[in-house]
Coordinates of N, CA and C in Angstrom, one line a residue:
Chain A
G1 N 68.8 -62.2 -114.9 CA 69.5 -61.0 -114.5 C 70.5 -61.2 -113.3
A2 N 71.4 -60.4 -113.0 CA 72.1 -60.5 -111.8 C 71.3 -60.3 -110.5
G3 N 71.7 -61.1 -109.5 CA 71.0 -61.1 -108.3 C 71.8 -60.1 -107.4
V4 N 71.5 -60.2 -106.0 CA 72.2 -59.4 -105.1 C 73.5 -60.0 -104.8
S5 N 74.5 -59.1 -104.9 CA 75.9 -59.7 -104.6 C 76.4 -59.0 -103.3
Q6 N 77.2 -59.8 -102.6 CA 77.9 -59.3 -101.4 C 79.3 -59.6 -101.4
S7 N 80.2 -58.8 -100.8 CA 81.5 -59.1 -100.6 C 82.0 -58.5 -99.3
P8 N 83.0 -59.1 -98.7 CA 83.5 -60.4 -99.1 C 82.5 -61.6 -98.8
S9 N 82.8 -62.8 -99.2 CA 81.9 -63.8 -98.9 C 82.2 -64.4 -97.5
N10 N 83.6 -64.2 -97.1 CA 84.0 -64.5 -95.6 C 84.9 -63.5 -95.2
K11 N 84.8 -63.2 -93.9 CA 85.8 -62.1 -93.4 C 86.1 -62.7 -91.9
V12 N 87.4 -62.8 -91.7 CA 87.9 -63.1 -90.4 C 88.7 -61.9 -89.8
T13 N 88.3 -61.4 -88.7 CA 89.0 -60.2 -88.1 C 89.3 -60.5 -86.6
E14 N 90.1 -59.6 -86.2 CA 90.5 -59.7 -84.7 C 89.6 -58.8 -84.0
K15 N 89.2 -59.2 -82.8 CA 88.4 -58.4 -81.9 C 89.0 -56.9 -81.8
G16 N 88.2 -55.9 -82.0 CA 88.6 -54.6 -81.9 C 88.9 -53.9 -83.2
K17 N 88.9 -54.7 -84.2 CA 89.1 -54.2 -85.5 C 87.8 -53.7 -86.1
D18 N 87.9 -52.8 -87.1 CA 86.7 -52.4 -88.0 C 86.6 -53.2 -89.2
V19 N 85.3 -53.4 -89.6 CA 85.2 -54.2 -90.8 C 84.0 -53.4 -91.7
E20 N 84.2 -53.6 -93.0 CA 83.2 -53.1 -93.9 C 82.7 -54.2 -94.8
L21 N 81.4 -54.3 -94.9 CA 80.8 -55.3 -95.7 C 79.9 -54.6 -96.8
R22 N 80.1 -55.1 -98.0 CA 79.5 -54.5 -99.1 C 78.3 -55.2 -99.7
C23 N 77.3 -54.5 -100.2 CA 76.1 -55.0 -100.9 C 75.9 -54.4 -102.1
D24 N 75.7 -55.1 -103.2 CA 75.3 -54.6 -104.5 C 73.9 -55.1 -104.7
P25 N 72.9 -54.2 -104.7 CA 71.5 -54.8 -104.9 C 71.3 -55.1 -106.4
I26 N 70.1 -55.7 -106.6 CA 69.6 -55.9 -108.0 C 69.4 -54.5 -108.6
S27 N 69.8 -54.4 -109.9 CA 69.7 -53.1 -110.6 C 68.2 -52.6 -110.5
G28 N 68.1 -51.4 -110.3 CA 66.8 -50.9 -110.3 C 65.9 -51.0 -109.0
H29 N 66.5 -51.8 -108.1 CA 65.8 -51.9 -106.8 C 66.1 -50.8 -105.9
T30 N 65.0 -50.1 -105.4 CA 65.4 -48.9 -104.6 C 65.3 -49.2 -103.1
A31 N 64.7 -50.3 -102.7 CA 64.8 -50.6 -101.2 C 65.9 -51.7 -101.0
L32 N 66.6 -51.4 -99.9 CA 67.7 -52.2 -99.5 C 67.7 -52.5 -98.0
Y33 N 67.9 -53.8 -97.6 CA 67.9 -54.2 -96.2 C 69.1 -54.9 -95.9
W34 N 69.5 -54.7 -94.6 CA 70.5 -55.6 -94.0 C 69.8 -56.3 -92.8
Y35 N 70.2 -57.6 -92.8 CA 69.8 -58.6 -91.7 C 71.1 -59.3 -91.3
R36 N 70.9 -59.9 -90.0 CA 72.0 -60.7 -89.5 C 71.5 -62.0 -89.1
Q37 N 72.2 -63.0 -89.4 CA 71.8 -64.4 -89.1 C 72.8 -65.0 -88.2
S38 N 72.3 -65.3 -86.9 CA 73.3 -66.0 -85.9 C 72.6 -67.1 -85.3
L39 N 73.4 -68.1 -84.8 CA 72.7 -69.3 -84.2 C 71.9 -68.9 -83.1
G40 N 72.3 -67.9 -82.3 CA 71.5 -67.7 -81.1 C 70.3 -66.8 -81.3
Q41 N 70.4 -66.0 -82.3 CA 69.3 -64.9 -82.5 C 68.5 -65.1 -83.7
G42 N 68.8 -66.1 -84.6 CA 68.2 -66.3 -85.9 C 68.4 -65.2 -86.7
L43 N 67.4 -64.8 -87.6 CA 67.5 -63.8 -88.6 C 66.9 -62.5 -88.0
E44 N 67.9 -61.4 -88.0 CA 67.3 -60.2 -87.3 C 67.5 -59.1 -88.4
F45 N 66.5 -58.2 -88.4 CA 66.6 -57.0 -89.2 C 67.6 -56.0 -88.5
L46 N 68.3 -55.3 -89.5 CA 69.3 -54.4 -89.0 C 68.9 -52.9 -89.3
I47 N 68.9 -52.7 -90.8 CA 68.6 -51.4 -91.2 C 68.0 -51.5 -92.6
Y48 N 67.3 -50.4 -93.0 CA 66.5 -50.4 -94.2 C 66.7 -49.1 -94.9
F49 N 67.0 -49.1 -96.2 CA 67.0 -47.9 -97.1 C 66.0 -47.9 -98.1
Q50 N 65.3 -46.8 -98.3 CA 64.3 -46.7 -99.4 C 64.6 -45.4 -100.1
G51 N 65.0 -45.5 -101.2 CA 65.2 -44.2 -102.1 C 66.0 -43.2 -101.3
N52 N 65.5 -42.0 -101.3 CA 66.3 -40.8 -100.7 C 65.7 -40.7 -99.3
S53 N 64.8 -41.5 -98.7 CA 64.3 -41.2 -97.4 C 65.4 -41.5 -96.4
A54 N 65.2 -41.1 -95.1 CA 66.1 -41.4 -94.1 C 66.0 -42.9 -93.8
P55 N 67.1 -43.6 -93.5 CA 67.0 -45.0 -93.3 C 66.4 -45.3 -92.0
D56 N 65.9 -46.5 -91.9 CA 65.4 -47.0 -90.6 C 66.5 -47.8 -90.0
K57 N 66.9 -47.3 -88.9 CA 68.1 -47.8 -88.3 C 67.6 -48.6 -87.0
S58 N 66.4 -48.8 -86.9 CA 65.8 -49.3 -85.6 C 66.4 -50.8 -85.2
G59 N 66.9 -51.5 -86.1 CA 67.5 -52.8 -85.8 C 68.9 -52.9 -85.4
L60 N 69.7 -51.7 -85.6 CA 71.1 -51.8 -85.4 C 71.4 -52.0 -83.8
P61 N 72.1 -53.1 -83.5 CA 72.3 -53.4 -82.1 C 73.1 -52.4 -81.2
S62 N 73.9 -51.7 -81.8 CA 74.7 -50.8 -81.0 C 75.2 -49.7 -81.9
D63 N 75.8 -48.7 -81.3 CA 76.3 -47.5 -82.1 C 77.6 -47.8 -82.8
R64 N 78.0 -49.2 -82.6 CA 79.3 -49.6 -83.3 C 78.9 -50.0 -84.7
F65 N 77.6 -50.1 -85.1 CA 77.1 -50.5 -86.3 C 76.6 -49.2 -87.1
S66 N 77.0 -49.1 -88.3 CA 76.5 -48.1 -89.2 C 76.4 -48.6 -90.6
A67 N 75.6 -47.9 -91.3 CA 75.5 -48.3 -92.8 C 75.2 -47.0 -93.7
E68 N 75.7 -47.1 -94.9 CA 75.3 -46.0 -95.8 C 75.1 -46.7 -97.1
R69 N 74.4 -45.8 -98.0 CA 74.0 -46.2 -99.3 C 74.3 -45.1 -100.2
T70 N 75.2 -45.3 -101.1 CA 75.7 -44.2 -101.8 C 75.1 -44.2 -103.3
G71 N 74.5 -43.1 -103.8 CA 73.9 -43.1 -105.1 C 72.8 -44.0 -105.2
G72 N 72.1 -44.3 -104.1 CA 70.9 -45.2 -104.2 C 71.2 -46.5 -104.7
S73 N 72.4 -47.0 -104.7 CA 72.7 -48.4 -105.1 C 73.5 -49.1 -104.0
V74 N 74.8 -49.2 -104.2 CA 75.7 -50.0 -103.3 C 75.6 -49.5 -101.9
S75 N 75.6 -50.5 -101.0 CA 75.5 -50.1 -99.5 C 76.7 -50.8 -98.8
T76 N 77.1 -50.1 -97.8 CA 78.2 -50.7 -97.0 C 77.8 -50.7 -95.5
L77 N 77.9 -51.7 -94.9 CA 77.7 -51.9 -93.5 C 79.1 -51.9 -92.7
T78 N 79.2 -51.1 -91.8 CA 80.4 -51.0 -91.1 C 80.3 -51.3 -89.7
I79 N 81.1 -52.2 -89.2 CA 81.1 -52.5 -87.7 C 82.5 -52.0 -87.1
Q80 N 82.3 -51.2 -86.2 CA 83.6 -50.7 -85.5 C 83.8 -51.4 -84.3
R81 N 85.1 -51.6 -84.0 CA 85.6 -52.2 -82.7 C 84.9 -53.6 -82.6
T82 N 85.0 -54.4 -83.5 CA 84.3 -55.7 -83.5 C 84.4 -56.4 -82.3
Q83 N 83.4 -57.1 -81.8 CA 83.3 -58.0 -80.7 C 83.0 -59.4 -81.1
Q84 N 83.3 -60.4 -80.3 CA 83.0 -61.8 -80.7 C 81.5 -62.0 -81.0
E85 N 80.7 -61.3 -80.2 CA 79.2 -61.5 -80.4 C 78.7 -61.0 -81.8
D86 N 79.6 -60.3 -82.5 CA 79.3 -59.8 -83.8 C 79.4 -61.0 -84.9
S87 N 80.1 -62.0 -84.5 CA 80.2 -63.1 -85.4 C 78.9 -63.6 -85.9
A88 N 78.6 -63.7 -87.2 CA 77.3 -64.0 -87.8 C 77.4 -63.9 -89.3
V89 N 76.4 -64.3 -90.0 CA 76.3 -64.1 -91.4 C 75.4 -62.8 -91.6
Y90 N 76.0 -62.0 -92.3 CA 75.2 -60.6 -92.7 C 74.7 -60.7 -94.1
L91 N 73.3 -60.6 -94.1 CA 72.7 -60.7 -95.3 C 72.1 -59.4 -95.8
C92 N 72.3 -59.2 -97.1 CA 71.7 -58.0 -97.7 C 70.4 -58.5 -98.7
A93 N 69.5 -57.7 -98.7 CA 68.3 -58.0 -99.5 C 67.9 -56.7 -100.2
S94 N 67.3 -56.9 -101.4 CA 66.7 -55.6 -102.0 C 65.4 -56.0 -102.6
R95 N 64.6 -54.9 -103.0 CA 63.2 -55.0 -103.3 C 63.0 -53.8 -104.3
T96 N 62.1 -54.0 -105.2 CA 62.0 -53.0 -106.2 C 61.4 -51.6 -105.6
G97 N 60.7 -51.7 -104.5 CA 60.1 -50.6 -103.9 C 58.8 -50.0 -104.5
G98 N 58.5 -50.5 -105.6 CA 57.3 -49.9 -106.3 C 56.0 -50.6 -105.8
A99 N 54.9 -50.0 -106.3 CA 53.6 -50.6 -105.8 C 53.5 -52.1 -106.2
G100 N 53.0 -52.9 -105.2 CA 52.9 -54.3 -105.5 C 54.1 -55.1 -105.3
S101 N 55.2 -54.5 -104.9 CA 56.4 -55.2 -104.7 C 56.7 -55.4 -103.3
Y102 N 56.8 -56.7 -102.9 CA 56.9 -57.0 -101.5 C 58.0 -58.0 -101.2
E103 N 58.4 -58.7 -102.3 CA 59.3 -59.7 -102.0 C 60.8 -59.1 -101.9
Q104 N 61.4 -59.6 -100.9 CA 62.9 -59.2 -100.8 C 63.7 -60.3 -101.4
Y105 N 64.7 -60.0 -102.1 CA 65.6 -61.0 -102.7 C 67.0 -60.8 -102.0
F106 N 67.4 -61.9 -101.6 CA 68.6 -61.9 -100.7 C 69.9 -62.3 -101.4
G107 N 70.9 -61.7 -101.0 CA 72.3 -62.1 -101.4 C 72.8 -63.4 -100.7
P108 N 74.0 -63.8 -101.1 CA 74.6 -65.0 -100.4 C 75.1 -64.7 -99.0
G109 N 75.2 -63.5 -98.6 CA 75.7 -63.3 -97.3 C 77.2 -63.1 -97.2
T110 N 77.6 -62.5 -96.0 CA 79.0 -62.3 -95.6 C 79.2 -63.0 -94.3
R111 N 79.9 -64.0 -94.2 CA 80.2 -64.7 -92.9 C 81.3 -64.1 -92.2
L112 N 81.0 -63.4 -91.1 CA 82.0 -62.6 -90.3 C 82.4 -63.5 -89.0
T113 N 83.6 -63.6 -88.9 CA 84.1 -64.3 -87.7 C 85.1 -63.3 -87.0
V114 N 84.8 -63.1 -85.8 CA 85.6 -62.3 -84.9 C 86.4 -63.1 -83.9
T115 N 87.7 -63.1 -84.1 CA 88.5 -64.0 -83.2 C 89.1 -63.3 -82.0
Chain B
A1 N 53.6 -55.6 -81.2 CA 54.9 -56.0 -81.8 C 54.6 -57.2 -82.6
Q2 N 55.3 -57.5 -83.7 CA 55.1 -58.6 -84.5 C 55.9 -59.8 -84.2
K3 N 55.4 -60.9 -84.4 CA 56.2 -62.1 -83.9 C 55.8 -63.3 -84.7
V4 N 56.7 -64.1 -85.2 CA 56.5 -65.4 -85.9 C 57.0 -66.5 -85.2
T5 N 56.2 -67.6 -85.0 CA 56.6 -68.8 -84.3 C 56.6 -70.0 -85.2
Q6 N 57.7 -70.6 -85.3 CA 57.8 -71.9 -86.0 C 58.2 -73.0 -84.9
A7 N 57.2 -73.6 -84.3 CA 57.4 -74.5 -83.2 C 58.3 -75.6 -83.5
Q8 N 58.1 -76.2 -84.7 CA 58.9 -77.3 -85.1 C 60.3 -76.8 -85.4
T9 N 61.4 -77.6 -84.9 CA 62.8 -77.1 -85.2 C 63.4 -77.9 -86.2
E10 N 63.2 -79.3 -86.1 CA 63.8 -80.2 -87.0 C 62.7 -81.2 -87.5
I11 N 62.7 -81.5 -88.7 CA 61.7 -82.6 -89.2 C 62.5 -83.5 -90.2
S12 N 62.4 -84.8 -90.0 CA 63.0 -85.7 -90.8 C 62.0 -86.7 -91.5
V13 N 62.0 -86.8 -92.8 CA 61.0 -87.6 -93.5 C 61.8 -88.4 -94.5
V14 N 61.1 -89.5 -95.0 CA 61.7 -90.2 -96.1 C 61.1 -89.8 -97.3
E15 N 61.8 -89.9 -98.3 CA 61.4 -89.4 -99.7 C 60.0 -89.9 -100.1
K16 N 59.2 -89.0 -100.7 CA 57.9 -89.2 -101.2 C 56.9 -89.0 -100.1
E17 N 57.3 -88.9 -98.8 CA 56.4 -88.5 -97.7 C 55.9 -87.1 -97.9
D18 N 54.6 -86.8 -97.5 CA 54.2 -85.5 -97.4 C 54.6 -84.8 -96.0
V19 N 54.9 -83.6 -96.0 CA 55.3 -82.9 -94.7 C 54.7 -81.5 -94.7
T20 N 54.2 -81.2 -93.6 CA 53.8 -79.9 -93.3 C 54.6 -79.1 -92.3
L21 N 54.9 -77.8 -92.7 CA 55.7 -76.9 -91.8 C 54.8 -75.9 -91.2
D22 N 54.8 -75.8 -89.9 CA 53.8 -74.9 -89.3 C 54.4 -73.5 -89.1
C23 N 53.5 -72.5 -89.2 CA 53.9 -71.1 -88.9 C 52.7 -70.4 -88.2
V24 N 52.9 -69.7 -87.1 CA 52.0 -69.0 -86.4 C 52.6 -67.6 -86.3
Y25 N 51.7 -66.6 -86.5 CA 52.1 -65.2 -86.4 C 51.3 -64.4 -85.5
E26 N 51.9 -63.3 -85.0 CA 51.2 -62.3 -84.2 C 51.4 -60.9 -84.8
T27 N 50.4 -60.2 -84.9 CA 50.5 -58.8 -85.4 C 49.2 -58.0 -85.0
R28 N 49.4 -56.7 -84.8 CA 48.2 -55.9 -84.5 C 47.7 -55.1 -85.7
D29 N 48.5 -55.2 -86.7 CA 48.1 -54.6 -88.0 C 47.1 -55.4 -88.7
T30 N 46.2 -54.6 -89.4 CA 45.2 -55.4 -90.2 C 45.7 -55.6 -91.6
T31 N 46.7 -54.9 -92.1 CA 47.4 -55.1 -93.3 C 48.8 -55.6 -93.1
Y32 N 49.0 -56.9 -93.5 CA 50.3 -57.4 -93.3 C 50.5 -58.5 -94.4
Y33 N 51.8 -58.9 -94.5 CA 52.1 -59.9 -95.5 C 53.0 -61.1 -95.0
L34 N 52.7 -62.1 -95.4 CA 53.4 -63.4 -94.9 C 54.1 -64.0 -96.0
F35 N 55.3 -64.5 -95.6 CA 56.2 -65.1 -96.6 C 56.8 -66.4 -96.1
W36 N 57.2 -67.2 -97.1 CA 58.1 -68.4 -96.8 C 59.3 -68.2 -97.7
Y37 N 60.4 -68.5 -97.0 CA 61.6 -68.5 -97.7 C 62.4 -69.9 -97.4
K38 N 63.1 -70.4 -98.4 CA 63.9 -71.6 -98.3 C 65.4 -71.2 -98.2
Q39 N 66.1 -71.9 -97.3 CA 67.6 -71.7 -97.2 C 68.2 -73.0 -97.4
P40 N 68.8 -73.4 -98.6 CA 69.4 -74.7 -98.9 C 70.7 -74.6 -98.3
P41 N 71.4 -75.8 -98.3 CA 72.8 -75.8 -97.7 C 73.8 -74.8 -98.2
S42 N 73.5 -74.2 -99.4 CA 74.4 -73.2 -100.0 C 74.3 -71.9 -99.2
G43 N 73.2 -71.7 -98.5 CA 73.1 -70.6 -97.6 C 72.2 -69.5 -98.1
E44 N 71.9 -69.4 -99.4 CA 71.2 -68.2 -99.9 C 69.6 -68.4 -99.7
L45 N 69.1 -67.3 -99.2 CA 67.6 -67.5 -99.0 C 66.9 -67.2 -100.2
V46 N 66.0 -68.2 -100.5 CA 65.2 -68.2 -101.7 C 63.7 -67.9 -101.4
F47 N 63.2 -66.9 -102.1 CA 61.8 -66.6 -101.9 C 60.9 -67.6 -102.4
L48 N 59.8 -68.0 -101.7 CA 58.9 -69.0 -102.3 C 57.5 -68.5 -102.5
I49 N 57.1 -67.7 -101.5 CA 55.6 -67.3 -101.7 C 55.4 -66.0 -100.8
R50 N 54.4 -65.2 -101.2 CA 54.0 -64.2 -100.4 C 52.4 -64.2 -100.5
R51 N 51.8 -63.9 -99.3 CA 50.3 -63.8 -99.2 C 50.0 -62.4 -98.4
N52 N 49.0 -61.8 -98.8 CA 48.7 -60.6 -98.0 C 47.4 -60.9 -97.2
S53 N 47.2 -60.0 -96.2 CA 46.2 -60.4 -95.1 C 44.8 -60.4 -95.6
F54 N 44.6 -59.8 -96.9 CA 43.3 -59.7 -97.4 C 42.9 -60.9 -98.3
D55 N 43.8 -61.8 -98.5 CA 43.6 -62.9 -99.5 C 43.9 -64.2 -98.7
E56 N 42.9 -64.9 -98.3 CA 43.1 -66.2 -97.6 C 43.0 -67.4 -98.5
Q57 N 42.9 -67.2 -99.8 CA 42.9 -68.3 -100.7 C 44.2 -69.1 -100.5
N58 N 44.0 -70.4 -100.5 CA 45.2 -71.3 -100.4 C 45.8 -71.3 -101.7
E59 N 47.1 -71.7 -101.8 CA 47.8 -71.7 -103.1 C 48.5 -72.8 -103.2
I60 N 48.6 -73.3 -104.5 CA 49.3 -74.5 -104.9 C 50.3 -74.2 -106.0
S61 N 51.6 -74.7 -105.8 CA 52.5 -74.5 -106.9 C 53.3 -75.8 -107.0
G62 N 52.9 -76.6 -107.8 CA 53.5 -77.9 -108.1 C 53.4 -78.8 -106.8
R63 N 54.5 -79.2 -106.2 CA 54.4 -80.0 -105.0 C 54.2 -79.2 -103.8
Y64 N 54.2 -77.8 -103.8 CA 54.1 -77.0 -102.7 C 52.7 -76.5 -102.6
S65 N 52.2 -76.3 -101.3 CA 50.9 -75.7 -101.1 C 51.0 -75.0 -99.8
W66 N 50.1 -74.0 -99.7 CA 50.1 -73.1 -98.5 C 48.7 -72.9 -98.1
N67 N 48.6 -73.0 -96.7 CA 47.2 -72.8 -96.1 C 47.2 -71.7 -95.2
F68 N 46.6 -70.6 -95.5 CA 46.6 -69.3 -94.7 C 45.3 -69.3 -94.0
Q69 N 45.3 -69.2 -92.7 CA 44.0 -69.1 -91.9 C 44.1 -68.0 -90.9
K70 N 43.4 -66.9 -91.2 CA 43.5 -65.8 -90.2 C 42.8 -66.1 -88.8
S71 N 41.8 -67.0 -88.9 CA 41.2 -67.3 -87.6 C 42.2 -67.9 -86.6
T72 N 43.2 -68.6 -87.1 CA 44.1 -69.2 -86.1 C 45.5 -68.6 -86.3
S73 N 45.6 -67.5 -87.1 CA 46.8 -66.7 -87.3 C 48.0 -67.7 -87.8
S74 N 47.6 -68.5 -88.8 CA 48.5 -69.6 -89.3 C 48.7 -69.5 -90.7
F75 N 49.9 -69.8 -91.1 CA 50.3 -69.9 -92.6 C 51.1 -71.0 -92.8
N76 N 50.6 -72.2 -92.9 CA 51.3 -73.5 -93.0 C 51.6 -73.9 -94.4
F77 N 52.8 -74.6 -94.5 CA 53.4 -75.0 -95.8 C 53.5 -76.4 -95.9
T78 N 52.9 -77.0 -96.9 CA 53.0 -78.5 -97.1 C 53.8 -78.8 -98.4
I79 N 54.7 -79.7 -98.2 CA 55.4 -80.3 -99.4 C 54.8 -81.6 -99.6
T80 N 54.3 -81.8 -100.8 CA 53.8 -83.2 -101.3 C 54.8 -84.0 -101.8
A81 N 54.9 -85.3 -101.6 CA 55.9 -86.2 -102.2 C 57.2 -85.6 -102.1
S82 N 57.7 -85.4 -100.9 CA 59.0 -84.7 -100.7 C 60.1 -85.4 -101.5
Q83 N 61.1 -84.6 -101.8 CA 62.4 -85.0 -102.5 C 63.6 -84.7 -101.7
V84 N 64.6 -85.4 -102.0 CA 65.9 -85.0 -101.3 C 66.3 -83.6 -101.5
V85 N 65.9 -83.0 -102.6 CA 66.3 -81.6 -102.9 C 65.6 -80.6 -102.1
D86 N 64.5 -81.1 -101.4 CA 63.7 -80.3 -100.4 C 64.5 -80.0 -99.2
S87 N 65.5 -80.8 -98.9 CA 66.2 -80.6 -97.7 C 66.8 -79.2 -97.6
A88 N 66.4 -78.5 -96.6 CA 66.8 -77.1 -96.3 C 66.2 -76.6 -95.0
V89 N 66.6 -75.3 -94.7 CA 65.9 -74.7 -93.6 C 64.9 -73.7 -94.2
Y90 N 63.6 -73.9 -93.6 CA 62.5 -73.0 -94.2 C 62.1 -72.0 -93.2
F91 N 62.0 -70.9 -93.6 CA 61.7 -69.6 -92.7 C 60.3 -69.1 -93.2
C92 N 59.5 -68.9 -92.2 CA 58.3 -68.1 -92.3 C 58.6 -66.7 -91.8
A93 N 58.0 -65.6 -92.5 CA 58.3 -64.3 -92.2 C 57.0 -63.4 -92.3
L94 N 57.0 -62.3 -91.6 CA 55.9 -61.3 -91.6 C 56.5 -59.9 -91.8
S95 N 55.6 -59.2 -92.6 CA 55.9 -57.8 -92.6 C 54.6 -57.1 -92.4
E96 N 54.6 -55.8 -91.9 CA 53.4 -55.1 -91.6 C 53.4 -53.8 -92.5
G97 N 52.1 -53.4 -92.8 CA 52.0 -52.1 -93.4 C 51.8 -52.2 -94.8
Y98 N 51.5 -51.0 -95.5 CA 51.4 -51.0 -96.9 C 52.7 -50.8 -97.7
T99 N 52.7 -51.0 -98.9 CA 53.8 -50.7 -99.8 C 54.3 -49.4 -99.5
G100 N 55.6 -49.4 -99.5 CA 56.2 -48.0 -99.3 C 56.6 -47.9 -97.8
A101 N 55.9 -48.7 -96.9 CA 56.3 -48.6 -95.5 C 57.4 -49.4 -95.3
N102 N 57.9 -49.5 -94.1 CA 59.2 -50.2 -93.8 C 59.3 -51.5 -94.5
S103 N 58.4 -52.3 -94.2 CA 58.3 -53.7 -94.7 C 59.5 -54.5 -94.2
K104 N 60.1 -54.3 -93.2 CA 61.1 -55.2 -92.7 C 60.5 -56.5 -92.4
L105 N 61.3 -57.5 -92.5 CA 60.8 -58.9 -92.3 C 61.1 -59.2 -90.9
T106 N 60.1 -59.9 -90.2 CA 60.3 -60.6 -88.9 C 60.2 -62.0 -89.2
F107 N 61.3 -62.7 -88.9 CA 61.5 -64.1 -89.3 C 61.1 -64.9 -88.2
G108 N 60.6 -66.3 -88.4 CA 60.6 -67.3 -87.4 C 62.0 -67.8 -87.3
K109 N 62.2 -68.8 -86.3 CA 63.4 -69.3 -86.0 C 63.9 -70.3 -87.1
G110 N 63.0 -70.8 -88.0 CA 63.2 -71.7 -89.0 C 63.0 -73.1 -88.6
I111 N 62.8 -73.9 -89.7 CA 62.6 -75.3 -89.5 C 63.6 -76.1 -90.4
T112 N 64.3 -77.0 -89.9 CA 65.4 -77.7 -90.7 C 64.6 -79.0 -91.1
L113 N 64.4 -79.2 -92.4 CA 63.8 -80.3 -93.1 C 64.9 -81.2 -93.7
S114 N 64.9 -82.4 -93.2 CA 65.8 -83.5 -93.9 C 65.0 -84.4 -94.6
V115 N 65.2 -84.6 -95.8 CA 64.5 -85.6 -96.6 C 65.5 -86.7 -96.9
R116 N 65.2 -88.0 -96.4 CA 66.2 -89.1 -96.6 C 65.7 -89.9 -97.8
P117 N 66.6 -90.4 -98.6 CA 66.3 -91.2 -99.8 C 65.7 -92.5 -99.3

């Protein structure tokens, strides 16, 4: 079946611009995660959605970052007023959310470059 | 706070050699899960294995094996008879809590494995 998909695969933007990154989780997966992978910080958790529960935003680095998940499926990560330190690969993962499900399945990522 | 340490940063071996990737974790929870992921040059993280804190049985899957030892808080990964296709970055990760809890992953810094022909 189809895996997690993310778009765009690459995004170059100018400092100060807003960007939106999209994630389509595996069909039927109720849990969705965003992570960021950068050379300096490694892989970092950003935000987590589970069903209709309030998202866990504890990993968002600043209030310039926000995310939403519409209809329990597609998610969008928005970065406002981008800074050069936002340059990284943004990874989305999904999980079934049911009992016994622990593995997260990752998408190919969006490489964001802020110039 | 949870933490995962992968002290090795880069390992280079010749094909057919065995190689062990080390992972040490820290957590205050009694229920937790450990994972290994592979990130090949293509970039996509691939799930390899999950273990829970109540099951210390070692696991073997083909050329891959995992050794989980709670006494040393380690979850090491061995590749037997390595192949060039094993070249990748390998991440160890930890999540705490029961199913339905946050289950966010805390990753180690990763180990870059290069297998030379």
